């Protein structure tokens, strides 16, 4: 059900009220805006993925596997790359395995490691769902390329400061894409 737009920006109003009672209104407004935009991005992306039986978390895992050289990654490495808890990786892989998009196999060189491998149906669904997500542009259609680059730079700076990775120069690992 579509929601009617408000005749005012409730986050801007919250900022006015915040500034009257406290400090840090700009940070509150920015943080609240990020959280609201995250809801919008997730909603639009999940709607684009629904016809494929996917949500964003499952799509992201499939895309990660498709970007790897062999279409296969250790589940622990998937959790690191997706920046999620191991239990979440297990849940995502369970759902993808039920649909036949991935398989789990013992690592040939490390018996303690489980590999998650993209299947042919998984590869096909990645290709089809990528088109839908790209068409939806993650709900960011109103932003220009420069807006997207500027926003990404700001958020990357915050992510680096909070320990997502060691420095802005280490965004892409030197060992390639696997």
Coordinates of C-alpha atoms in Angstrom, one line a residue, residues 26-176:
X26 CA 22.9 18.3 12.2
X27 CA 24.3 14.8 13.2
X28 CA 20.8 13.6 14.2
X29 CA 19.4 14.9 10.9
X30 CA 22.1 13.3 8.8
X31 CA 21.9 9.9 10.7
X32 CA 18.1 9.8 10.6
X33 CA 18.2 10.7 6.8
X34 CA 20.7 7.8 6.2
X35 CA 18.4 5.4 8.1
X36 CA 15.3 6.5 6.1
X37 CA 17.2 6.3 2.8
X38 CA 18.3 2.8 3.8
X39 CA 14.6 1.8 4.2
X40 CA 13.8 3.3 0.8
X41 CA 16.8 1.6 -0.9
X42 CA 15.9 -1.8 0.7
X43 CA 12.2 -1.5 -0.2
X44 CA 12.8 -0.6 -3.8
X45 CA 15.5 -3.2 -4.2
X46 CA 13.5 -6.0 -2.6
X47 CA 10.5 -5.1 -4.8
X48 CA 12.7 -5.5 -7.9
X49 CA 14.0 -8.8 -6.6
X50 CA 10.7 -10.3 -5.5
X51 CA 9.8 -11.8 -8.9
X52 CA 13.0 -13.8 -8.6
X53 CA 12.2 -15.1 -5.2
X54 CA 15.1 -13.1 -3.7
X55 CA 15.6 -10.4 -1.2
X56 CA 18.6 -8.0 -1.0
X57 CA 20.6 -10.2 1.4
X58 CA 20.3 -13.3 -0.8
X59 CA 20.9 -11.3 -4.0
X60 CA 24.0 -9.8 -2.5
X61 CA 25.4 -13.3 -1.6
X62 CA 24.7 -14.6 -5.1
X63 CA 26.4 -11.5 -6.7
X64 CA 29.4 -12.0 -4.4
X65 CA 29.7 -15.6 -5.5
X66 CA 29.3 -14.5 -9.2
X67 CA 32.2 -12.0 -8.8
X68 CA 34.6 -14.6 -7.5
X69 CA 36.9 -16.3 -10.0
X70 CA 35.4 -19.8 -9.4
X71 CA 31.9 -19.0 -8.3
X72 CA 32.8 -20.5 -5.0
X73 CA 33.8 -19.0 -1.6
X74 CA 34.3 -20.3 1.9
X75 CA 31.3 -19.4 4.0
X76 CA 33.5 -17.5 6.5
X77 CA 34.9 -15.4 3.7
X78 CA 31.3 -14.6 2.5
X79 CA 30.5 -13.4 6.0
X80 CA 33.6 -11.1 6.1
X81 CA 32.9 -9.7 2.6
X82 CA 29.1 -9.2 3.3
X83 CA 30.0 -7.9 6.8
X84 CA 27.4 -10.1 8.5
X85 CA 27.4 -12.6 11.3
X86 CA 28.2 -16.3 10.4
X87 CA 24.7 -17.3 11.5
X88 CA 23.3 -14.9 8.9
X89 CA 25.5 -16.4 6.2
X90 CA 24.2 -19.8 7.1
X91 CA 20.6 -18.7 6.9
X92 CA 21.1 -17.0 3.6
X93 CA 22.9 -20.0 2.1
X94 CA 20.1 -22.3 3.5
X95 CA 17.5 -20.3 1.6
X96 CA 19.6 -20.2 -1.6
X97 CA 20.3 -23.9 -1.4
X98 CA 16.6 -24.7 -1.1
X99 CA 16.0 -22.9 -4.4
X100 CA 18.9 -24.7 -6.1
X101 CA 21.0 -21.5 -6.6
X102 CA 24.0 -22.7 -4.5
X103 CA 25.5 -25.9 -3.1
X104 CA 27.6 -26.5 -0.1
X105 CA 30.7 -28.6 -0.3
X106 CA 33.6 -29.5 1.9
X107 CA 36.7 -27.5 1.0
X108 CA 39.2 -29.9 -0.7
X109 CA 42.2 -28.6 1.2
X110 CA 40.6 -27.7 4.6
X111 CA 38.1 -30.1 6.2
X112 CA 37.0 -27.4 8.6
X113 CA 35.8 -25.1 5.8
X114 CA 32.6 -25.2 3.9
X115 CA 32.5 -23.8 0.4
X116 CA 29.4 -22.2 -1.0
X117 CA 29.2 -22.6 -4.8
X118 CA 27.0 -20.9 -7.3
X119 CA 25.0 -23.4 -9.5
X120 CA 24.0 -22.8 -13.1
X121 CA 20.4 -21.8 -12.0
X122 CA 22.1 -19.5 -9.6
X123 CA 24.2 -17.9 -12.3
X124 CA 21.1 -17.5 -14.5
X125 CA 19.1 -15.8 -11.6
X126 CA 22.0 -13.4 -11.0
X127 CA 22.0 -12.3 -14.6
X128 CA 18.2 -11.8 -14.7
X129 CA 18.0 -10.1 -11.3
X130 CA 20.9 -7.8 -12.0
X131 CA 18.9 -6.3 -14.8
X132 CA 16.0 -5.6 -12.5
X133 CA 18.1 -4.1 -9.8
X134 CA 20.0 -1.9 -12.3
X135 CA 16.7 -0.8 -13.8
X136 CA 15.5 0.2 -10.3
X137 CA 18.8 1.8 -9.5
X138 CA 18.4 0.8 -5.9
X139 CA 15.8 3.6 -5.6
X140 CA 18.4 6.2 -6.3
X141 CA 17.1 7.4 -9.6
X142 CA 16.9 11.0 -8.6
X143 CA 20.6 11.3 -7.9
X144 CA 23.2 12.1 -10.6
X145 CA 26.4 10.2 -11.1
X146 CA 28.3 13.0 -9.3
X147 CA 25.8 12.9 -6.4
X148 CA 26.3 9.1 -6.1
X149 CA 30.1 9.5 -6.1
X150 CA 30.0 12.3 -3.5
X151 CA 27.7 10.4 -1.2
X152 CA 29.8 7.3 -1.5
X153 CA 33.0 9.2 -0.6
X154 CA 31.3 10.6 2.5
X155 CA 30.0 7.3 3.6
X156 CA 33.3 5.5 2.8
X157 CA 35.1 8.0 5.1
X158 CA 32.7 7.2 7.9
X159 CA 33.0 3.4 7.3
X160 CA 36.8 3.6 7.4
X161 CA 36.8 5.7 10.6
X162 CA 34.6 3.0 12.2
X163 CA 36.8 0.1 11.2
X164 CA 35.1 -1.4 8.2
X165 CA 38.5 -1.6 6.6
X166 CA 42.0 -0.4 7.4
X167 CA 42.3 2.7 5.1
X168 CA 40.7 4.3 2.1
X169 CA 43.6 2.9 0.1
X170 CA 42.6 -0.7 0.9
X171 CA 39.2 -0.6 -0.6
X172 CA 40.1 -3.2 -3.2
X173 CA 42.3 -6.1 -2.1
X174 CA 45.5 -6.6 -4.1
X175 CA 44.8 -10.3 -4.4
X176 CA 41.9 -9.8 -6.9

